[in-house]
PDB file of C-alpha atoms in Angstrom:
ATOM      1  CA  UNK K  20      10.347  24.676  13.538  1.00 55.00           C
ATOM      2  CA  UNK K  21      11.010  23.330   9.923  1.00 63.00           C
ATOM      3  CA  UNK K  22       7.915  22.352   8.071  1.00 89.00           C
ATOM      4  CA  UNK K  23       8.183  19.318   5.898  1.00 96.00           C
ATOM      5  CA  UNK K  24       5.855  18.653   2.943  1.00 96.00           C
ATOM      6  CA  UNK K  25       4.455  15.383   1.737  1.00 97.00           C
ATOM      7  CA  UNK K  26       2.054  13.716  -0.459  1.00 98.00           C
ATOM      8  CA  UNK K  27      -1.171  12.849   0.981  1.00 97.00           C
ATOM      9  CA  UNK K  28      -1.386   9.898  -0.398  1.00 98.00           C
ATOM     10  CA  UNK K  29       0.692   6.837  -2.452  1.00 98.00           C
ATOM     11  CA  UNK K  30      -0.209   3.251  -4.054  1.00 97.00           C
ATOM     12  CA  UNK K  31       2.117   0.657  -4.272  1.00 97.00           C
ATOM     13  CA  UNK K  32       1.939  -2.700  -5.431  1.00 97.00           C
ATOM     14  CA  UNK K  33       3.496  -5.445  -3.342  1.00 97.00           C
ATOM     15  CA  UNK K  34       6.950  -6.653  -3.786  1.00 96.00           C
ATOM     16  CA  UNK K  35       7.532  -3.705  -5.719  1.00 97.00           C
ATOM     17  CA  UNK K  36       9.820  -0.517  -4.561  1.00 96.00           C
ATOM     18  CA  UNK K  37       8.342   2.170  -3.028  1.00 97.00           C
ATOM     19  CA  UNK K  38       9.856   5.896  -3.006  1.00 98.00           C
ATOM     20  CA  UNK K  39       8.330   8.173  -0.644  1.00 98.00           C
ATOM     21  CA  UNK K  40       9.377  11.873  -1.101  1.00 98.00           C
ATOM     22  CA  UNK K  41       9.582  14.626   1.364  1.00 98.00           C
ATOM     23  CA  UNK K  42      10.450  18.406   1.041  1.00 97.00           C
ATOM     24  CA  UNK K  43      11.840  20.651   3.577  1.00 96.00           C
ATOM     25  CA  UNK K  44      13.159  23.834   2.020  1.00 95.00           C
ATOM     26  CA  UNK K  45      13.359  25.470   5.099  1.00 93.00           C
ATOM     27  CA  UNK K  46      15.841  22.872   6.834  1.00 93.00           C
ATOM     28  CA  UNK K  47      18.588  24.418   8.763  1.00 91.00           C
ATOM     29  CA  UNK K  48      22.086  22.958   9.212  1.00 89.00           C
ATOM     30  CA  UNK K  49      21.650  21.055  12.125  1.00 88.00           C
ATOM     31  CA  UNK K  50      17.897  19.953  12.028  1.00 91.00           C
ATOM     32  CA  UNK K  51      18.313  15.764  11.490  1.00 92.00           C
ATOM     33  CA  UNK K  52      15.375  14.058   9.249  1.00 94.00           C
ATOM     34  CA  UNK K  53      13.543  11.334  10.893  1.00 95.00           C
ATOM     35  CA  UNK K  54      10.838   9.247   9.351  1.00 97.00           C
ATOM     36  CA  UNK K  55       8.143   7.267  11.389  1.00 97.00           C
ATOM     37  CA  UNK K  56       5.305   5.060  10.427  1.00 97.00           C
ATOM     38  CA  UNK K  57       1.985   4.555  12.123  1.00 97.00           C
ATOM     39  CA  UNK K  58       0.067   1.219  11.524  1.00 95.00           C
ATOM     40  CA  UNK K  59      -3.052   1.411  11.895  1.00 92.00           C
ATOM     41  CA  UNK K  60      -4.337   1.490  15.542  1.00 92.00           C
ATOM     42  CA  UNK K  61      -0.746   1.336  16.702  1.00 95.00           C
ATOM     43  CA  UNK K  62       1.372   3.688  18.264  1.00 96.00           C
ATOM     44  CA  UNK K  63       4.439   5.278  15.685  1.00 96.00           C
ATOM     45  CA  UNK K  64       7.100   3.559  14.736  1.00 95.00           C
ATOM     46  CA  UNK K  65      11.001   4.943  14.108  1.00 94.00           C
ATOM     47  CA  UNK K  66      12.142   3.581  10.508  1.00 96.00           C
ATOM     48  CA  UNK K  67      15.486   6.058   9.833  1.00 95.00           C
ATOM     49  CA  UNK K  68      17.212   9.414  10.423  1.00 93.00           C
ATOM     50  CA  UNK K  69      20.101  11.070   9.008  1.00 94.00           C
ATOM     51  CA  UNK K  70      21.848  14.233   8.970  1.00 93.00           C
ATOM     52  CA  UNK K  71      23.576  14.430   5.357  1.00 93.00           C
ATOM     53  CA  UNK K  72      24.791  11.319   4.298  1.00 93.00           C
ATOM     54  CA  UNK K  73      22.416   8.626   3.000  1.00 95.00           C
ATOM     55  CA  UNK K  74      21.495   6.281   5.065  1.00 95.00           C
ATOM     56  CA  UNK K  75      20.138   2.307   5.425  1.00 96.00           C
ATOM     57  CA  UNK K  76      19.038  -0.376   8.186  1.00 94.00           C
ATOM     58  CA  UNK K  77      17.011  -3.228   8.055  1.00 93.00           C
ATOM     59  CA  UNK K  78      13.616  -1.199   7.273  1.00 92.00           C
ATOM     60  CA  UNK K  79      14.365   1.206   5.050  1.00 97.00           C
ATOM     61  CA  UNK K  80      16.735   3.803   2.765  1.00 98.00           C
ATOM     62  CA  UNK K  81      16.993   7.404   3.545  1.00 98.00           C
ATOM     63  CA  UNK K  82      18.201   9.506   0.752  1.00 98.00           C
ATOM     64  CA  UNK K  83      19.084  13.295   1.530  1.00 97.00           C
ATOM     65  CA  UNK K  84      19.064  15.364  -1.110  1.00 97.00           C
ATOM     66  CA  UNK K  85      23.200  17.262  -1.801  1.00 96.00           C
ATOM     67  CA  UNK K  86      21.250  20.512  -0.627  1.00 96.00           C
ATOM     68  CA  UNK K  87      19.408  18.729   1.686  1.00 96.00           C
ATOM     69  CA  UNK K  88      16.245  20.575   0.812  1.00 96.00           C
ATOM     70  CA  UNK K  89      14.646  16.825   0.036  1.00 97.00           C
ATOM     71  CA  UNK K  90      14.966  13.313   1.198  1.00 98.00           C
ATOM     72  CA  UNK K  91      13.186  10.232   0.236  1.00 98.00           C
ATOM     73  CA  UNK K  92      12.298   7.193   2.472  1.00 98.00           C
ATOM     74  CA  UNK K  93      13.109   4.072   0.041  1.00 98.00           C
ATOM     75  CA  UNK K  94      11.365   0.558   0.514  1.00 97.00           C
ATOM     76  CA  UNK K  95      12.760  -1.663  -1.054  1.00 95.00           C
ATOM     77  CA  UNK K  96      10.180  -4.295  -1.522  1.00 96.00           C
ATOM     78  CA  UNK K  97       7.177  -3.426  -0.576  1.00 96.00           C
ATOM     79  CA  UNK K  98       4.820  -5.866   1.612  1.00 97.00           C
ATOM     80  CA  UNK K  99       1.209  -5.623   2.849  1.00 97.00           C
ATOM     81  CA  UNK K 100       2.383  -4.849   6.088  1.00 95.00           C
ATOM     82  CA  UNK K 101       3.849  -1.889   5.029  1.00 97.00           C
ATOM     83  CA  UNK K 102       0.836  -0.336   4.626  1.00 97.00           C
ATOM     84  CA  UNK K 103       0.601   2.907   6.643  1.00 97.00           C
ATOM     85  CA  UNK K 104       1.408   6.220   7.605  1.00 98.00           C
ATOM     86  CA  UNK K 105       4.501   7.740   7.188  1.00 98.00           C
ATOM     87  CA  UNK K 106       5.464  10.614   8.894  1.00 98.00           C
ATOM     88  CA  UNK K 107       8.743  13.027   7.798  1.00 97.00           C
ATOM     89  CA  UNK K 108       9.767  15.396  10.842  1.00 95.00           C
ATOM     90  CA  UNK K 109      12.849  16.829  11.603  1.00 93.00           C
ATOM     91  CA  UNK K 110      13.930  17.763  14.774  1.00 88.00           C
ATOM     92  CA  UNK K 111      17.568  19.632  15.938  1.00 82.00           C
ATOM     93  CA  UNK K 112      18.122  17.411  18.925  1.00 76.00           C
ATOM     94  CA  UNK K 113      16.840  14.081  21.257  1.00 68.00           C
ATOM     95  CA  UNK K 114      15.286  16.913  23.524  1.00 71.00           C
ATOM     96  CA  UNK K 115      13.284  18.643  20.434  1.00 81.00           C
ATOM     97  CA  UNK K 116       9.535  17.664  20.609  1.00 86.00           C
ATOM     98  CA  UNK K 117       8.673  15.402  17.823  1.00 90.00           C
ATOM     99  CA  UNK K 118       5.672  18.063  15.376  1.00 91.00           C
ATOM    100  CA  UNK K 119       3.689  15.487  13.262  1.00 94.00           C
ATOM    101  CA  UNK K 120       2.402  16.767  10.211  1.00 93.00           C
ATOM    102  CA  UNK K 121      -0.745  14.728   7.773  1.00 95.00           C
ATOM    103  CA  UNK K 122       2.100  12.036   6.861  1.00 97.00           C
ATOM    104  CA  UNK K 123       1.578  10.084   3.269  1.00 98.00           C
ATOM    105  CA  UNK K 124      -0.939   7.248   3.660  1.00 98.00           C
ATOM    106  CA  UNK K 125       0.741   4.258   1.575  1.00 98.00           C
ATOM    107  CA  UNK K 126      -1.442   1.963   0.610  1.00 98.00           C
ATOM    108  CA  UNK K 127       0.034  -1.513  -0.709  1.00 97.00           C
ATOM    109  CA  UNK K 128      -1.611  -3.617  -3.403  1.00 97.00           C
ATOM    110  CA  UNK K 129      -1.679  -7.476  -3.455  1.00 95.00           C
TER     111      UNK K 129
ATOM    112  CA  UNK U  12      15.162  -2.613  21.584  1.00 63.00           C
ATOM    113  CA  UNK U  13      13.793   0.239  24.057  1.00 68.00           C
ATOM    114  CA  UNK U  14      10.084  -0.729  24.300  1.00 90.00           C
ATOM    115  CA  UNK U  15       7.405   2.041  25.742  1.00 95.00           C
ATOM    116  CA  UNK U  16       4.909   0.217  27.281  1.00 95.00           C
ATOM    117  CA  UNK U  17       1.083   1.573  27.932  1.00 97.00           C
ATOM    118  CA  UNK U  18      -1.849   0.460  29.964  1.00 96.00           C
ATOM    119  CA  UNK U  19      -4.583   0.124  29.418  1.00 97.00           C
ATOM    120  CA  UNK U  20      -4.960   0.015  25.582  1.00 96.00           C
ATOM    121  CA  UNK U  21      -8.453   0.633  25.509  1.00 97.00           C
ATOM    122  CA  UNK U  22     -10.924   1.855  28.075  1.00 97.00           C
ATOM    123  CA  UNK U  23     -14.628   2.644  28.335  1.00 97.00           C
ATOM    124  CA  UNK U  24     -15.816   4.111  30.791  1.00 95.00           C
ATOM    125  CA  UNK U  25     -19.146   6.801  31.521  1.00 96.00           C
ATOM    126  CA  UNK U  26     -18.958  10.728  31.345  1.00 97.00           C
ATOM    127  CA  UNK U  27     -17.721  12.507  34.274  1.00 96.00           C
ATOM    128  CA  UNK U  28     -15.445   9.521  35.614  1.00 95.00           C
ATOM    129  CA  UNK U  29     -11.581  10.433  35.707  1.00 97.00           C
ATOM    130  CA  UNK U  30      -9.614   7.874  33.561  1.00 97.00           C
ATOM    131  CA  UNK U  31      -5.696   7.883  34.241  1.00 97.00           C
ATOM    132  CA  UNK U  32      -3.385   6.697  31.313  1.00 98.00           C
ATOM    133  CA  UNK U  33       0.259   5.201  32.401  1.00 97.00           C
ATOM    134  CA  UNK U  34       3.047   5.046  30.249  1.00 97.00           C
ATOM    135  CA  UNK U  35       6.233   3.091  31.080  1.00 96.00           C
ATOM    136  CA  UNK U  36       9.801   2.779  29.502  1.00 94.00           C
ATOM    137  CA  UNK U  37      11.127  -1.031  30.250  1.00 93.00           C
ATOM    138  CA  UNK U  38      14.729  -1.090  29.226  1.00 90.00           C
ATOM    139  CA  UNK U  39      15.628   3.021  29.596  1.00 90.00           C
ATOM    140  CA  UNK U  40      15.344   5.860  31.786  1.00 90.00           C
ATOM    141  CA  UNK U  41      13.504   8.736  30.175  1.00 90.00           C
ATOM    142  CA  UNK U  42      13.387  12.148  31.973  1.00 89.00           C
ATOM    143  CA  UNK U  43      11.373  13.548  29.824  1.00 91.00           C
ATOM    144  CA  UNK U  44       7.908  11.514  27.959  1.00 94.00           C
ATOM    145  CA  UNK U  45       5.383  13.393  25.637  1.00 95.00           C
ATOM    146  CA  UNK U  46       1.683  12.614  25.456  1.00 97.00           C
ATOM    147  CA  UNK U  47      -0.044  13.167  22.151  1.00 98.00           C
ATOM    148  CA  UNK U  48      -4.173  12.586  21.459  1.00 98.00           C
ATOM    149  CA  UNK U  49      -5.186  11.811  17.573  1.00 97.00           C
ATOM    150  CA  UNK U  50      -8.518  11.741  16.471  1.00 96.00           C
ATOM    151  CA  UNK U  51      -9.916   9.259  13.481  1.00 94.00           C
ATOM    152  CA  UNK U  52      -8.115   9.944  10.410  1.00 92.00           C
ATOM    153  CA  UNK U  53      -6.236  12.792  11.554  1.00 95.00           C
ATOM    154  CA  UNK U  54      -2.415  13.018  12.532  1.00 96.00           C
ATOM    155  CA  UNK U  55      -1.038  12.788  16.265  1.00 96.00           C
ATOM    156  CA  UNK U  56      -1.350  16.031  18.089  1.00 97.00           C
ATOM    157  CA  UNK U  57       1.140  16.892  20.547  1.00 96.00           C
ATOM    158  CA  UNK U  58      -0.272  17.441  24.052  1.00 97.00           C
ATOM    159  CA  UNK U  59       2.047  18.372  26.497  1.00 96.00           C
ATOM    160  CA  UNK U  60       6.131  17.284  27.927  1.00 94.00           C
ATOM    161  CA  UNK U  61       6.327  15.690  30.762  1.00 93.00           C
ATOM    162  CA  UNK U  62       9.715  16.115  32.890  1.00 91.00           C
ATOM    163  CA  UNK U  63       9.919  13.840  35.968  1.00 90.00           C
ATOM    164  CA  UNK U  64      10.365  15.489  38.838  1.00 87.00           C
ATOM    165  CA  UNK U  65       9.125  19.042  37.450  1.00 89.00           C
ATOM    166  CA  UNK U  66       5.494  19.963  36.115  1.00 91.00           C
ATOM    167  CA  UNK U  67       4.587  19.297  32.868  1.00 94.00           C
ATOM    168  CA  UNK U  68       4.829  22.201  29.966  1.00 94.00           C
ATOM    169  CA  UNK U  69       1.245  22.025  27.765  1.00 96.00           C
ATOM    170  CA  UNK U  70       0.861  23.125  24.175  1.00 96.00           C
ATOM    171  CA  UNK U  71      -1.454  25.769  23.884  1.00 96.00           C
ATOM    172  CA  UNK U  72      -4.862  24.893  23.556  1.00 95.00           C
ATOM    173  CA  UNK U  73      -4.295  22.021  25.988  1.00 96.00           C
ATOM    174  CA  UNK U  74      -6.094  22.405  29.720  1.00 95.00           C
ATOM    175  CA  UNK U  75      -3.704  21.580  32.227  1.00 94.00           C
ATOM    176  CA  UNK U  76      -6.813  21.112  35.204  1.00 95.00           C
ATOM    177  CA  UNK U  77      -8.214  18.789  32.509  1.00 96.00           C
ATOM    178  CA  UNK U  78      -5.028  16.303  31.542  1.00 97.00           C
ATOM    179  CA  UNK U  79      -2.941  15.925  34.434  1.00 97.00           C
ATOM    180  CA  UNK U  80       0.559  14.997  33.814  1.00 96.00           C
ATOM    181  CA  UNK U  81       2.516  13.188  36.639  1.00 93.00           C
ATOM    182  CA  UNK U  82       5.947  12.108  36.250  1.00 92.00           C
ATOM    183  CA  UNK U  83       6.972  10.775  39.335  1.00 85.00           C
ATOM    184  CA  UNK U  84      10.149   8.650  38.405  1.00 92.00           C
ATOM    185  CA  UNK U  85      12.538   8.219  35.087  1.00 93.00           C
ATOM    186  CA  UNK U  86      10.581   5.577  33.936  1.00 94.00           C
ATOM    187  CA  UNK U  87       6.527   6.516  34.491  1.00 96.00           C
ATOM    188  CA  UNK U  88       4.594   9.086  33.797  1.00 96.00           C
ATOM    189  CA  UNK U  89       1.024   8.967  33.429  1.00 97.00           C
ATOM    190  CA  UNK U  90      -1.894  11.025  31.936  1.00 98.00           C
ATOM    191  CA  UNK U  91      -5.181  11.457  33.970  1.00 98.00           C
ATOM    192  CA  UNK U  92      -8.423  12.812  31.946  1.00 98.00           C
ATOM    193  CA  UNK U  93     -10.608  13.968  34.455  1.00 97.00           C
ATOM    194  CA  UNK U  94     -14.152  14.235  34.200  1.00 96.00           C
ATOM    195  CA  UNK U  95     -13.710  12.903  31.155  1.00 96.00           C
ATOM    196  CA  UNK U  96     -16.756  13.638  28.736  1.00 96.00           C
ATOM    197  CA  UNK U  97     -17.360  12.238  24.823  1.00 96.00           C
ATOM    198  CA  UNK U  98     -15.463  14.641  23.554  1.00 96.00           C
ATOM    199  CA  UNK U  99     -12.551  13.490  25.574  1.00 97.00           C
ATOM    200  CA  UNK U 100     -12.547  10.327  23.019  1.00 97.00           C
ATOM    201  CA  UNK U 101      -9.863  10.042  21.442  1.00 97.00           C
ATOM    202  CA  UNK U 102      -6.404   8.063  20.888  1.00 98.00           C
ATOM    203  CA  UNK U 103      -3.638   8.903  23.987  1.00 98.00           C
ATOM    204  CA  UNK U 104      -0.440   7.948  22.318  1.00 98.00           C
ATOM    205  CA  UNK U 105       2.844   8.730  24.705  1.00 97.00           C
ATOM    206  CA  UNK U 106       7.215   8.837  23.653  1.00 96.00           C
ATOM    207  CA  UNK U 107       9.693   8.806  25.577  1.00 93.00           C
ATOM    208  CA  UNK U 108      13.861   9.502  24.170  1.00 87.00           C
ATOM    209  CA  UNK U 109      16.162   7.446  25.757  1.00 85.00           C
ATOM    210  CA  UNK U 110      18.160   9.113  28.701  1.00 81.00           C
ATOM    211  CA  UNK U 111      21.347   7.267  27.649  1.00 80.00           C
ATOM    212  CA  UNK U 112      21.352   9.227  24.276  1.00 70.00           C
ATOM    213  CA  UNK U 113      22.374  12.679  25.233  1.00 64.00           C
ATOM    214  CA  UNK U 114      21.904  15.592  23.019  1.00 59.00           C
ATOM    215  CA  UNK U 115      22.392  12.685  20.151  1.00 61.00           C
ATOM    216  CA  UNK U 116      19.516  12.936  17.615  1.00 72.00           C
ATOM    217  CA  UNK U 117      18.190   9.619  18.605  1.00 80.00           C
ATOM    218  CA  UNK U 118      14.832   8.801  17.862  1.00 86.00           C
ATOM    219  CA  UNK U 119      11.791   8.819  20.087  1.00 90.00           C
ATOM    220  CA  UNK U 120      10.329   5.617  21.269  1.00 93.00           C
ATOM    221  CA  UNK U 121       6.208   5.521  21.002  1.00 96.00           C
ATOM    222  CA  UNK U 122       3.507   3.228  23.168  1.00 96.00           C
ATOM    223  CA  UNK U 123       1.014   1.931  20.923  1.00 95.00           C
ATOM    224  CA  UNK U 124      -1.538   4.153  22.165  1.00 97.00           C
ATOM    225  CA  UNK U 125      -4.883   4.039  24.520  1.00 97.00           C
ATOM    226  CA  UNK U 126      -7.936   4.266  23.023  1.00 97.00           C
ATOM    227  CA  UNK U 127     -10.269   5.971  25.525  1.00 97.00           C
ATOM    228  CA  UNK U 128     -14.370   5.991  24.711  1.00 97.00           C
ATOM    229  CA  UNK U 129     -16.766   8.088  26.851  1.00 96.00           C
ATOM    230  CA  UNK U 130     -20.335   7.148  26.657  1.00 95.00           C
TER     231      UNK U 130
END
């Protein structure tokens, strides 16, 4: 499988923009780049996924990198309940298990 | 939107009992759920697949006698621990992709977890 990369950790202070970044050298032409979120003592959430083009809905921004060796989940204004984990995984089809890896911990500041 | 419901969300219960963990999709059919365990500040761990109407395929590491995996219709499966012990504590989270979305990278759809504590 495709390893992703992210930092452990970001800050962000609320109503601000947030840019969370996410490398996967290794991605192969078909793998799709999903992004989930975990709350704290919740189950994940989906935010986004996208193959190549960039991508928005009602949560978030996905933007894929031309080479699509990097893609960054985009929040536009961050609030306190953003606060959480966010995972980057990428997976070749629906039937592909979904690998977590550490995630980035965002933390949000009032 | 599709909604993965689990039950219970937390349970206590004393070493040695067998605790099962059920997992239902509402508004789908899923033929195939996964069940993942994460400990305190560590990331979800991927336990096993669970196909209804086949046996479950376990990551390695995982003991199959220890977390049975039943998935007796397109819209249940469920996870027993038995003789569960305090090292069985731990966070059960399960998925489940929507049936309807073929070989479509569609995303998976997560309960929000059982928190299981052996004394």
């Amino acid at each position: 499988d495709a390893k992703t990369t992210q930092p452990n950790s970001m800050e962000s202070n609320e109503e601000e923009p947030v840019h969370l970044p996410c490398n996967h050298s290794t991605i192969s032409g078909t793998d799709y780049i999903h992004w989930y979120r975990q709350l704290p003592s919740q189950g994940p959430e989906y935010v986004i996924h996208g193959l190549t083009s960039n991508v928005n809905n009602r949560m978030a921004s996905l933007a894929i990198a031309e080479d699509r060796k990097s893609s960054t989940l985009i929040l536009h204004r961050a609030t306190l309940r953003d606060a959480a984990v966010y995972y980057c995984i990428l997976t070749e089809t629906s039937y592909d298990k979904v690998i977590f890896g550490p995630g980035t911990s965002l933390s949000v500041i009032p | 939107g599709a909604v993965v419901s689990q039950h219970p969300s937390r349970v206590i219960c004393k070493s040695g009992t067998s605790v099962k963990i059920e997992c239902r999709s509402l508004d789908f059919q899923a033929t195939t759920m996964f069940w993942y365990r994460q400990f305190p500040k560590q990331s979800l761990m991927l336990m096993a697949t669970s196909n209804e109407g086949s046996k479950a395929t376990y990551e390695q590491g995982v003991e199959k006698d220890k977390f049975l995996i039943n998935h007796a219709s397109l819209t249940l499966s469920t996870l027993t621990v038995t003789s569960a012990h305090p090292e069985d504590s731990s966070f059960y989270i399960c998925s489940a992709r929507d049936d309807r979305g073929g070989w479509d990278n569609q995303p998976q759809h997560f309960g929000d977890g059982t928190r299981l504590s052996i004394l």
